[in-house]
């Protein structure tokens, strides 16, 4: 489940608007992955996701709080219809996944380990705040999503990047649903 959430999150980011990129940033488009991301994201927003258990303990990880400036309901325009899709960031969750911070720097996770896959199963992601960037990833992945607060034409937004280059902007989400639909 964690892998599918992470993969769908990456695909979701690829389907976001690219209008928020600046000249300093590289814009990547992933049009072939958009439809599957939109389907899975739609599935999550209709209440089909697993219940969040904030009391789960994972060896080497501790429950983490998301920074206040990232919290709230954010919207992105769906390129296939005239509706906006939500991204909800709360105190201990991002889009329905509990947030954890790695506290054991020596912990090495192996995605091929059946034992570790069972031990770290659940609707959870690892987060890290570094240089005003909120970095998120699945427990077993080395690459994840990076969120950065910013402004686009005077409107607050979160710039989103994925992959190995956090300076590459792949899209943005807005606090206002109308603004998301406009841009």
JSON list of C-alpha atoms in Angstrom, two decimals:
[
{"chain": "A", "resi": 1, "resn": "UNK", "atom": "CA", "xyz": [0.00, 0.00, 0.00]},
{"chain": "A", "resi": 2, "resn": "UNK", "atom": "CA", "xyz": [2.86, 2.37, 0.84]},
{"chain": "A", "resi": 3, "resn": "UNK", "atom": "CA", "xyz": [4.42, 1.87, -2.57]},
{"chain": "A", "resi": 4, "resn": "UNK", "atom": "CA", "xyz": [1.14, 2.55, -4.33]},
{"chain": "A", "resi": 5, "resn": "UNK", "atom": "CA", "xyz": [0.55, 5.69, -2.26]},
{"chain": "A", "resi": 6, "resn": "UNK", "atom": "CA", "xyz": [4.04, 6.97, -2.99]},
{"chain": "A", "resi": 7, "resn": "UNK", "atom": "CA", "xyz": [3.85, 6.12, -6.68]},
{"chain": "A", "resi": 8, "resn": "UNK", "atom": "CA", "xyz": [0.44, 7.74, -6.95]},
{"chain": "A", "resi": 9, "resn": "UNK", "atom": "CA", "xyz": [1.74, 10.81, -5.13]},
{"chain": "A", "resi": 10, "resn": "UNK", "atom": "CA", "xyz": [4.57, 11.09, -7.64]},
{"chain": "A", "resi": 11, "resn": "UNK", "atom": "CA", "xyz": [2.16, 10.60, -10.51]},
{"chain": "A", "resi": 12, "resn": "UNK", "atom": "CA", "xyz": [-0.18, 13.15, -8.94]},
{"chain": "A", "resi": 13, "resn": "UNK", "atom": "CA", "xyz": [2.66, 15.68, -8.86]},
{"chain": "A", "resi": 14, "resn": "UNK", "atom": "CA", "xyz": [3.40, 14.99, -12.50]},
{"chain": "A", "resi": 15, "resn": "UNK", "atom": "CA", "xyz": [-0.17, 15.86, -13.38]},
{"chain": "A", "resi": 16, "resn": "UNK", "atom": "CA", "xyz": [-0.09, 19.24, -11.64]},
{"chain": "A", "resi": 17, "resn": "UNK", "atom": "CA", "xyz": [-0.01, 22.56, -13.40]},
{"chain": "A", "resi": 18, "resn": "UNK", "atom": "CA", "xyz": [3.36, 23.70, -14.70]},
{"chain": "A", "resi": 19, "resn": "UNK", "atom": "CA", "xyz": [2.41, 27.38, -14.87]},
{"chain": "A", "resi": 20, "resn": "UNK", "atom": "CA", "xyz": [4.04, 28.13, -11.52]},
{"chain": "A", "resi": 21, "resn": "UNK", "atom": "CA", "xyz": [7.55, 27.49, -12.69]},
{"chain": "A", "resi": 22, "resn": "UNK", "atom": "CA", "xyz": [9.99, 30.33, -12.95]},
{"chain": "A", "resi": 23, "resn": "UNK", "atom": "CA", "xyz": [12.93, 30.84, -15.27]},
{"chain": "A", "resi": 24, "resn": "UNK", "atom": "CA", "xyz": [15.31, 29.45, -12.64]},
{"chain": "A", "resi": 25, "resn": "UNK", "atom": "CA", "xyz": [13.49, 26.12, -12.53]},
{"chain": "A", "resi": 26, "resn": "UNK", "atom": "CA", "xyz": [13.21, 23.26, -14.95]},
{"chain": "A", "resi": 27, "resn": "UNK", "atom": "CA", "xyz": [9.71, 22.06, -15.81]},
{"chain": "A", "resi": 28, "resn": "UNK", "atom": "CA", "xyz": [9.08, 18.35, -16.31]},
{"chain": "A", "resi": 29, "resn": "UNK", "atom": "CA", "xyz": [5.87, 16.98, -17.81]},
{"chain": "A", "resi": 30, "resn": "UNK", "atom": "CA", "xyz": [4.72, 13.41, -17.45]},
{"chain": "A", "resi": 31, "resn": "UNK", "atom": "CA", "xyz": [1.61, 13.26, -19.61]},
{"chain": "A", "resi": 32, "resn": "UNK", "atom": "CA", "xyz": [1.57, 9.47, -19.99]},
{"chain": "A", "resi": 33, "resn": "UNK", "atom": "CA", "xyz": [1.21, 9.01, -16.21]},
{"chain": "A", "resi": 34, "resn": "UNK", "atom": "CA", "xyz": [-1.50, 11.62, -15.66]},
{"chain": "A", "resi": 35, "resn": "UNK", "atom": "CA", "xyz": [-4.58, 9.44, -16.12]},
{"chain": "A", "resi": 36, "resn": "UNK", "atom": "CA", "xyz": [-3.57, 6.73, -13.62]},
{"chain": "A", "resi": 37, "resn": "UNK", "atom": "CA", "xyz": [-2.61, 9.38, -11.06]},
{"chain": "A", "resi": 38, "resn": "UNK", "atom": "CA", "xyz": [-5.91, 11.16, -11.50]},
{"chain": "A", "resi": 39, "resn": "UNK", "atom": "CA", "xyz": [-7.81, 7.88, -11.04]},
{"chain": "A", "resi": 40, "resn": "UNK", "atom": "CA", "xyz": [-5.94, 6.93, -7.87]},
{"chain": "A", "resi": 41, "resn": "UNK", "atom": "CA", "xyz": [-6.13, 10.44, -6.43]},
{"chain": "A", "resi": 42, "resn": "UNK", "atom": "CA", "xyz": [-9.87, 10.46, -7.13]},
{"chain": "A", "resi": 43, "resn": "UNK", "atom": "CA", "xyz": [-10.11, 7.11, -5.32]},
{"chain": "A", "resi": 44, "resn": "UNK", "atom": "CA", "xyz": [-8.39, 8.55, -2.24]},
{"chain": "A", "resi": 45, "resn": "UNK", "atom": "CA", "xyz": [-10.50, 11.71, -2.12]},
{"chain": "A", "resi": 46, "resn": "UNK", "atom": "CA", "xyz": [-13.75, 9.74, -2.21]},
{"chain": "A", "resi": 47, "resn": "UNK", "atom": "CA", "xyz": [-13.06, 8.23, 1.20]},
{"chain": "A", "resi": 48, "resn": "UNK", "atom": "CA", "xyz": [-11.67, 4.87, 0.12]},
{"chain": "A", "resi": 49, "resn": "UNK", "atom": "CA", "xyz": [-8.31, 5.27, 1.81]},
{"chain": "A", "resi": 50, "resn": "UNK", "atom": "CA", "xyz": [-7.33, 3.32, 4.92]},
{"chain": "A", "resi": 51, "resn": "UNK", "atom": "CA", "xyz": [-8.04, 4.83, 8.31]},
{"chain": "A", "resi": 52, "resn": "UNK", "atom": "CA", "xyz": [-5.12, 6.75, 9.77]},
{"chain": "A", "resi": 53, "resn": "UNK", "atom": "CA", "xyz": [-3.57, 5.27, 12.90]},
{"chain": "A", "resi": 54, "resn": "UNK", "atom": "CA", "xyz": [-1.32, 7.86, 14.53]},
{"chain": "A", "resi": 55, "resn": "UNK", "atom": "CA", "xyz": [-0.39, 5.42, 17.30]},
{"chain": "A", "resi": 56, "resn": "UNK", "atom": "CA", "xyz": [1.58, 3.00, 15.13]},
{"chain": "A", "resi": 57, "resn": "UNK", "atom": "CA", "xyz": [5.24, 2.68, 16.13]},
{"chain": "A", "resi": 58, "resn": "UNK", "atom": "CA", "xyz": [7.96, 2.12, 13.56]},
{"chain": "A", "resi": 59, "resn": "UNK", "atom": "CA", "xyz": [11.49, 1.23, 14.69]},
{"chain": "A", "resi": 60, "resn": "UNK", "atom": "CA", "xyz": [13.80, 4.17, 13.90]},
{"chain": "A", "resi": 61, "resn": "UNK", "atom": "CA", "xyz": [10.93, 6.61, 13.23]},
{"chain": "A", "resi": 62, "resn": "UNK", "atom": "CA", "xyz": [8.94, 9.01, 15.38]},
{"chain": "A", "resi": 63, "resn": "UNK", "atom": "CA", "xyz": [5.57, 10.64, 14.63]},
{"chain": "A", "resi": 64, "resn": "UNK", "atom": "CA", "xyz": [6.25, 14.08, 13.12]},
{"chain": "A", "resi": 65, "resn": "UNK", "atom": "CA", "xyz": [4.33, 17.32, 12.81]},
{"chain": "A", "resi": 66, "resn": "UNK", "atom": "CA", "xyz": [4.15, 19.14, 9.51]},
{"chain": "A", "resi": 67, "resn": "UNK", "atom": "CA", "xyz": [5.21, 22.79, 9.62]},
{"chain": "A", "resi": 68, "resn": "UNK", "atom": "CA", "xyz": [2.31, 25.24, 10.04]},
{"chain": "A", "resi": 69, "resn": "UNK", "atom": "CA", "xyz": [3.00, 27.08, 6.76]},
{"chain": "A", "resi": 70, "resn": "UNK", "atom": "CA", "xyz": [2.29, 23.89, 4.77]},
{"chain": "A", "resi": 71, "resn": "UNK", "atom": "CA", "xyz": [-0.91, 22.91, 6.57]},
{"chain": "A", "resi": 72, "resn": "UNK", "atom": "CA", "xyz": [-4.35, 23.37, 5.14]},
{"chain": "A", "resi": 73, "resn": "UNK", "atom": "CA", "xyz": [-6.41, 22.36, 2.17]},
{"chain": "A", "resi": 74, "resn": "UNK", "atom": "CA", "xyz": [-4.72, 23.01, -1.14]},
{"chain": "A", "resi": 75, "resn": "UNK", "atom": "CA", "xyz": [-6.23, 22.63, -4.61]},
{"chain": "A", "resi": 76, "resn": "UNK", "atom": "CA", "xyz": [-5.01, 21.76, -8.06]},
{"chain": "A", "resi": 77, "resn": "UNK", "atom": "CA", "xyz": [-6.94, 21.89, -11.32]},
{"chain": "A", "resi": 78, "resn": "UNK", "atom": "CA", "xyz": [-7.69, 18.57, -12.94]},
{"chain": "A", "resi": 79, "resn": "UNK", "atom": "CA", "xyz": [-6.58, 18.85, -16.58]},
{"chain": "A", "resi": 80, "resn": "UNK", "atom": "CA", "xyz": [-9.39, 16.54, -17.74]},
{"chain": "A", "resi": 81, "resn": "UNK", "atom": "CA", "xyz": [-12.38, 18.40, -16.31]},
{"chain": "A", "resi": 82, "resn": "UNK", "atom": "CA", "xyz": [-13.23, 21.71, -14.71]},
{"chain": "A", "resi": 83, "resn": "UNK", "atom": "CA", "xyz": [-12.93, 20.50, -11.12]},
{"chain": "A", "resi": 84, "resn": "UNK", "atom": "CA", "xyz": [-10.27, 21.08, -8.49]},
{"chain": "A", "resi": 85, "resn": "UNK", "atom": "CA", "xyz": [-8.73, 18.23, -6.52]},
{"chain": "A", "resi": 86, "resn": "UNK", "atom": "CA", "xyz": [-7.73, 18.55, -2.86]},
{"chain": "A", "resi": 87, "resn": "UNK", "atom": "CA", "xyz": [-4.41, 18.04, -1.15]},
{"chain": "A", "resi": 88, "resn": "UNK", "atom": "CA", "xyz": [-4.93, 18.07, 2.62]},
{"chain": "A", "resi": 89, "resn": "UNK", "atom": "CA", "xyz": [-1.95, 18.65, 4.90]},
{"chain": "A", "resi": 90, "resn": "UNK", "atom": "CA", "xyz": [-2.75, 18.42, 8.61]},
{"chain": "A", "resi": 91, "resn": "UNK", "atom": "CA", "xyz": [-0.66, 18.37, 11.78]},
{"chain": "A", "resi": 92, "resn": "UNK", "atom": "CA", "xyz": [0.38, 14.70, 11.48]},
{"chain": "A", "resi": 93, "resn": "UNK", "atom": "CA", "xyz": [-0.93, 13.71, 8.03]},
{"chain": "A", "resi": 94, "resn": "UNK", "atom": "CA", "xyz": [-0.46, 14.45, 4.36]},
{"chain": "A", "resi": 95, "resn": "UNK", "atom": "CA", "xyz": [-3.35, 13.35, 2.16]},
{"chain": "A", "resi": 96, "resn": "UNK", "atom": "CA", "xyz": [-4.35, 10.63, 4.56]},
{"chain": "A", "resi": 97, "resn": "UNK", "atom": "CA", "xyz": [-0.89, 9.24, 5.33]},
{"chain": "A", "resi": 98, "resn": "UNK", "atom": "CA", "xyz": [0.61, 9.63, 8.81]},
{"chain": "A", "resi": 99, "resn": "UNK", "atom": "CA", "xyz": [3.90, 11.55, 8.86]},
{"chain": "A", "resi": 100, "resn": "UNK", "atom": "CA", "xyz": [7.03, 10.22, 10.54]},
{"chain": "A", "resi": 101, "resn": "UNK", "atom": "CA", "xyz": [10.57, 11.53, 10.98]},
{"chain": "A", "resi": 102, "resn": "UNK", "atom": "CA", "xyz": [13.56, 9.17, 10.87]},
{"chain": "A", "resi": 103, "resn": "UNK", "atom": "CA", "xyz": [15.35, 9.40, 14.22]},
{"chain": "A", "resi": 104, "resn": "UNK", "atom": "CA", "xyz": [17.85, 6.57, 13.72]},
{"chain": "A", "resi": 105, "resn": "UNK", "atom": "CA", "xyz": [20.42, 7.71, 11.13]},
{"chain": "A", "resi": 106, "resn": "UNK", "atom": "CA", "xyz": [21.93, 4.20, 11.02]},
{"chain": "A", "resi": 107, "resn": "UNK", "atom": "CA", "xyz": [18.65, 2.53, 10.04]},
{"chain": "A", "resi": 108, "resn": "UNK", "atom": "CA", "xyz": [18.88, 0.99, 6.60]},
{"chain": "A", "resi": 109, "resn": "UNK", "atom": "CA", "xyz": [15.63, -0.16, 5.03]},
{"chain": "A", "resi": 110, "resn": "UNK", "atom": "CA", "xyz": [15.61, -2.74, 2.26]},
{"chain": "A", "resi": 111, "resn": "UNK", "atom": "CA", "xyz": [12.50, -2.72, 0.08]},
{"chain": "A", "resi": 112, "resn": "UNK", "atom": "CA", "xyz": [13.26, -6.32, -0.91]},
{"chain": "A", "resi": 113, "resn": "UNK", "atom": "CA", "xyz": [13.10, -7.53, 2.70]},
{"chain": "A", "resi": 114, "resn": "UNK", "atom": "CA", "xyz": [9.82, -9.32, 3.39]},
{"chain": "A", "resi": 115, "resn": "UNK", "atom": "CA", "xyz": [10.32, -8.86, 7.14]},
{"chain": "A", "resi": 116, "resn": "UNK", "atom": "CA", "xyz": [10.83, -5.09, 6.84]},
{"chain": "A", "resi": 117, "resn": "UNK", "atom": "CA", "xyz": [7.92, -4.75, 4.42]},
{"chain": "A", "resi": 118, "resn": "UNK", "atom": "CA", "xyz": [5.66, -6.29, 7.07]},
{"chain": "A", "resi": 119, "resn": "UNK", "atom": "CA", "xyz": [7.21, -4.30, 9.92]},
{"chain": "A", "resi": 120, "resn": "UNK", "atom": "CA", "xyz": [6.86, -0.95, 8.12]},
{"chain": "A", "resi": 121, "resn": "UNK", "atom": "CA", "xyz": [3.46, -1.61, 6.53]},
{"chain": "A", "resi": 122, "resn": "UNK", "atom": "CA", "xyz": [0.77, 1.00, 6.99]},
{"chain": "A", "resi": 123, "resn": "UNK", "atom": "CA", "xyz": [-0.50, 4.27, 5.64]},
{"chain": "A", "resi": 124, "resn": "UNK", "atom": "CA", "xyz": [2.60, 6.30, 6.57]},
{"chain": "A", "resi": 125, "resn": "UNK", "atom": "CA", "xyz": [5.33, 8.43, 4.99]},
{"chain": "A", "resi": 126, "resn": "UNK", "atom": "CA", "xyz": [8.65, 9.86, 6.14]},
{"chain": "A", "resi": 127, "resn": "UNK", "atom": "CA", "xyz": [9.05, 13.65, 6.15]},
{"chain": "A", "resi": 128, "resn": "UNK", "atom": "CA", "xyz": [12.01, 15.95, 6.65]},
{"chain": "A", "resi": 129, "resn": "UNK", "atom": "CA", "xyz": [12.21, 19.74, 6.74]},
{"chain": "A", "resi": 130, "resn": "UNK", "atom": "CA", "xyz": [15.43, 21.10, 5.27]},
{"chain": "A", "resi": 131, "resn": "UNK", "atom": "CA", "xyz": [16.15, 24.66, 4.05]},
{"chain": "A", "resi": 132, "resn": "UNK", "atom": "CA", "xyz": [12.43, 25.60, 4.11]},
{"chain": "A", "resi": 133, "resn": "UNK", "atom": "CA", "xyz": [11.57, 22.55, 2.00]},
{"chain": "A", "resi": 134, "resn": "UNK", "atom": "CA", "xyz": [9.15, 19.87, 3.17]},
{"chain": "A", "resi": 135, "resn": "UNK", "atom": "CA", "xyz": [10.47, 16.57, 1.81]},
{"chain": "A", "resi": 136, "resn": "UNK", "atom": "CA", "xyz": [8.21, 13.51, 1.81]},
{"chain": "A", "resi": 137, "resn": "UNK", "atom": "CA", "xyz": [8.84, 9.91, 0.76]},
{"chain": "A", "resi": 138, "resn": "UNK", "atom": "CA", "xyz": [7.74, 6.37, 1.44]},
{"chain": "A", "resi": 139, "resn": "UNK", "atom": "CA", "xyz": [9.82, 4.49, 4.01]},
{"chain": "A", "resi": 140, "resn": "UNK", "atom": "CA", "xyz": [11.50, 2.40, 1.32]},
{"chain": "A", "resi": 141, "resn": "UNK", "atom": "CA", "xyz": [12.04, 5.04, -1.36]},
{"chain": "A", "resi": 142, "resn": "UNK", "atom": "CA", "xyz": [15.04, 7.30, -1.73]},
{"chain": "A", "resi": 143, "resn": "UNK", "atom": "CA", "xyz": [13.20, 9.86, -3.86]},
{"chain": "A", "resi": 144, "resn": "UNK", "atom": "CA", "xyz": [10.02, 11.65, -2.93]},
{"chain": "A", "resi": 145, "resn": "UNK", "atom": "CA", "xyz": [8.03, 14.84, -3.21]},
{"chain": "A", "resi": 146, "resn": "UNK", "atom": "CA", "xyz": [9.34, 18.22, -2.16]},
{"chain": "A", "resi": 147, "resn": "UNK", "atom": "CA", "xyz": [6.98, 21.07, -1.21]},
{"chain": "A", "resi": 148, "resn": "UNK", "atom": "CA", "xyz": [8.06, 24.71, -1.06]},
{"chain": "A", "resi": 149, "resn": "UNK", "atom": "CA", "xyz": [5.84, 27.63, -0.11]},
{"chain": "A", "resi": 150, "resn": "UNK", "atom": "CA", "xyz": [5.71, 30.52, -2.53]},
{"chain": "A", "resi": 151, "resn": "UNK", "atom": "CA", "xyz": [3.63, 33.04, -4.45]},
{"chain": "A", "resi": 152, "resn": "UNK", "atom": "CA", "xyz": [2.35, 32.87, -8.00]},
{"chain": "A", "resi": 153, "resn": "UNK", "atom": "CA", "xyz": [0.91, 36.12, -9.35]},
{"chain": "A", "resi": 154, "resn": "UNK", "atom": "CA", "xyz": [0.31, 37.27, -5.77]},
{"chain": "A", "resi": 155, "resn": "UNK", "atom": "CA", "xyz": [-1.46, 34.06, -4.68]},
{"chain": "A", "resi": 156, "resn": "UNK", "atom": "CA", "xyz": [-0.04, 31.71, -2.05]},
{"chain": "A", "resi": 157, "resn": "UNK", "atom": "CA", "xyz": [0.88, 28.31, -3.43]},
{"chain": "A", "resi": 158, "resn": "UNK", "atom": "CA", "xyz": [2.99, 25.26, -2.79]},
{"chain": "A", "resi": 159, "resn": "UNK", "atom": "CA", "xyz": [5.50, 24.52, -5.51]},
{"chain": "A", "resi": 160, "resn": "UNK", "atom": "CA", "xyz": [5.96, 20.78, -5.89]},
{"chain": "A", "resi": 161, "resn": "UNK", "atom": "CA", "xyz": [8.90, 18.87, -7.27]},
{"chain": "A", "resi": 162, "resn": "UNK", "atom": "CA", "xyz": [9.74, 15.20, -7.43]},
{"chain": "A", "resi": 163, "resn": "UNK", "atom": "CA", "xyz": [12.75, 13.22, -8.44]},
{"chain": "A", "resi": 164, "resn": "UNK", "atom": "CA", "xyz": [16.35, 13.91, -7.56]},
{"chain": "A", "resi": 165, "resn": "UNK", "atom": "CA", "xyz": [16.35, 17.65, -8.27]},
{"chain": "A", "resi": 166, "resn": "UNK", "atom": "CA", "xyz": [14.29, 19.60, -5.72]},
{"chain": "A", "resi": 167, "resn": "UNK", "atom": "CA", "xyz": [14.85, 22.81, -7.72]},
{"chain": "A", "resi": 168, "resn": "UNK", "atom": "CA", "xyz": [12.83, 21.44, -10.64]},
{"chain": "A", "resi": 169, "resn": "UNK", "atom": "CA", "xyz": [9.23, 22.59, -10.30]},
{"chain": "A", "resi": 170, "resn": "UNK", "atom": "CA", "xyz": [6.73, 20.03, -11.53]},
{"chain": "A", "resi": 171, "resn": "UNK", "atom": "CA", "xyz": [3.57, 21.84, -10.47]},
{"chain": "A", "resi": 172, "resn": "UNK", "atom": "CA", "xyz": [1.78, 23.84, -7.83]},
{"chain": "A", "resi": 173, "resn": "UNK", "atom": "CA", "xyz": [-1.28, 23.74, -5.62]},
{"chain": "A", "resi": 174, "resn": "UNK", "atom": "CA", "xyz": [-3.23, 26.76, -4.37]},
{"chain": "A", "resi": 175, "resn": "UNK", "atom": "CA", "xyz": [-5.19, 27.61, -1.20]},
{"chain": "A", "resi": 176, "resn": "UNK", "atom": "CA", "xyz": [-8.07, 28.95, -3.31]},
{"chain": "A", "resi": 177, "resn": "UNK", "atom": "CA", "xyz": [-10.02, 26.54, -5.51]},
{"chain": "A", "resi": 178, "resn": "UNK", "atom": "CA", "xyz": [-10.92, 29.30, -7.99]},
{"chain": "A", "resi": 179, "resn": "UNK", "atom": "CA", "xyz": [-7.29, 30.32, -8.43]},
{"chain": "A", "resi": 180, "resn": "UNK", "atom": "CA", "xyz": [-6.30, 26.68, -8.98]},
{"chain": "A", "resi": 181, "resn": "UNK", "atom": "CA", "xyz": [-8.88, 26.39, -11.74]},
{"chain": "A", "resi": 182, "resn": "UNK", "atom": "CA", "xyz": [-7.71, 29.66, -13.28]},
{"chain": "A", "resi": 183, "resn": "UNK", "atom": "CA", "xyz": [-4.02, 28.72, -13.48]}
]
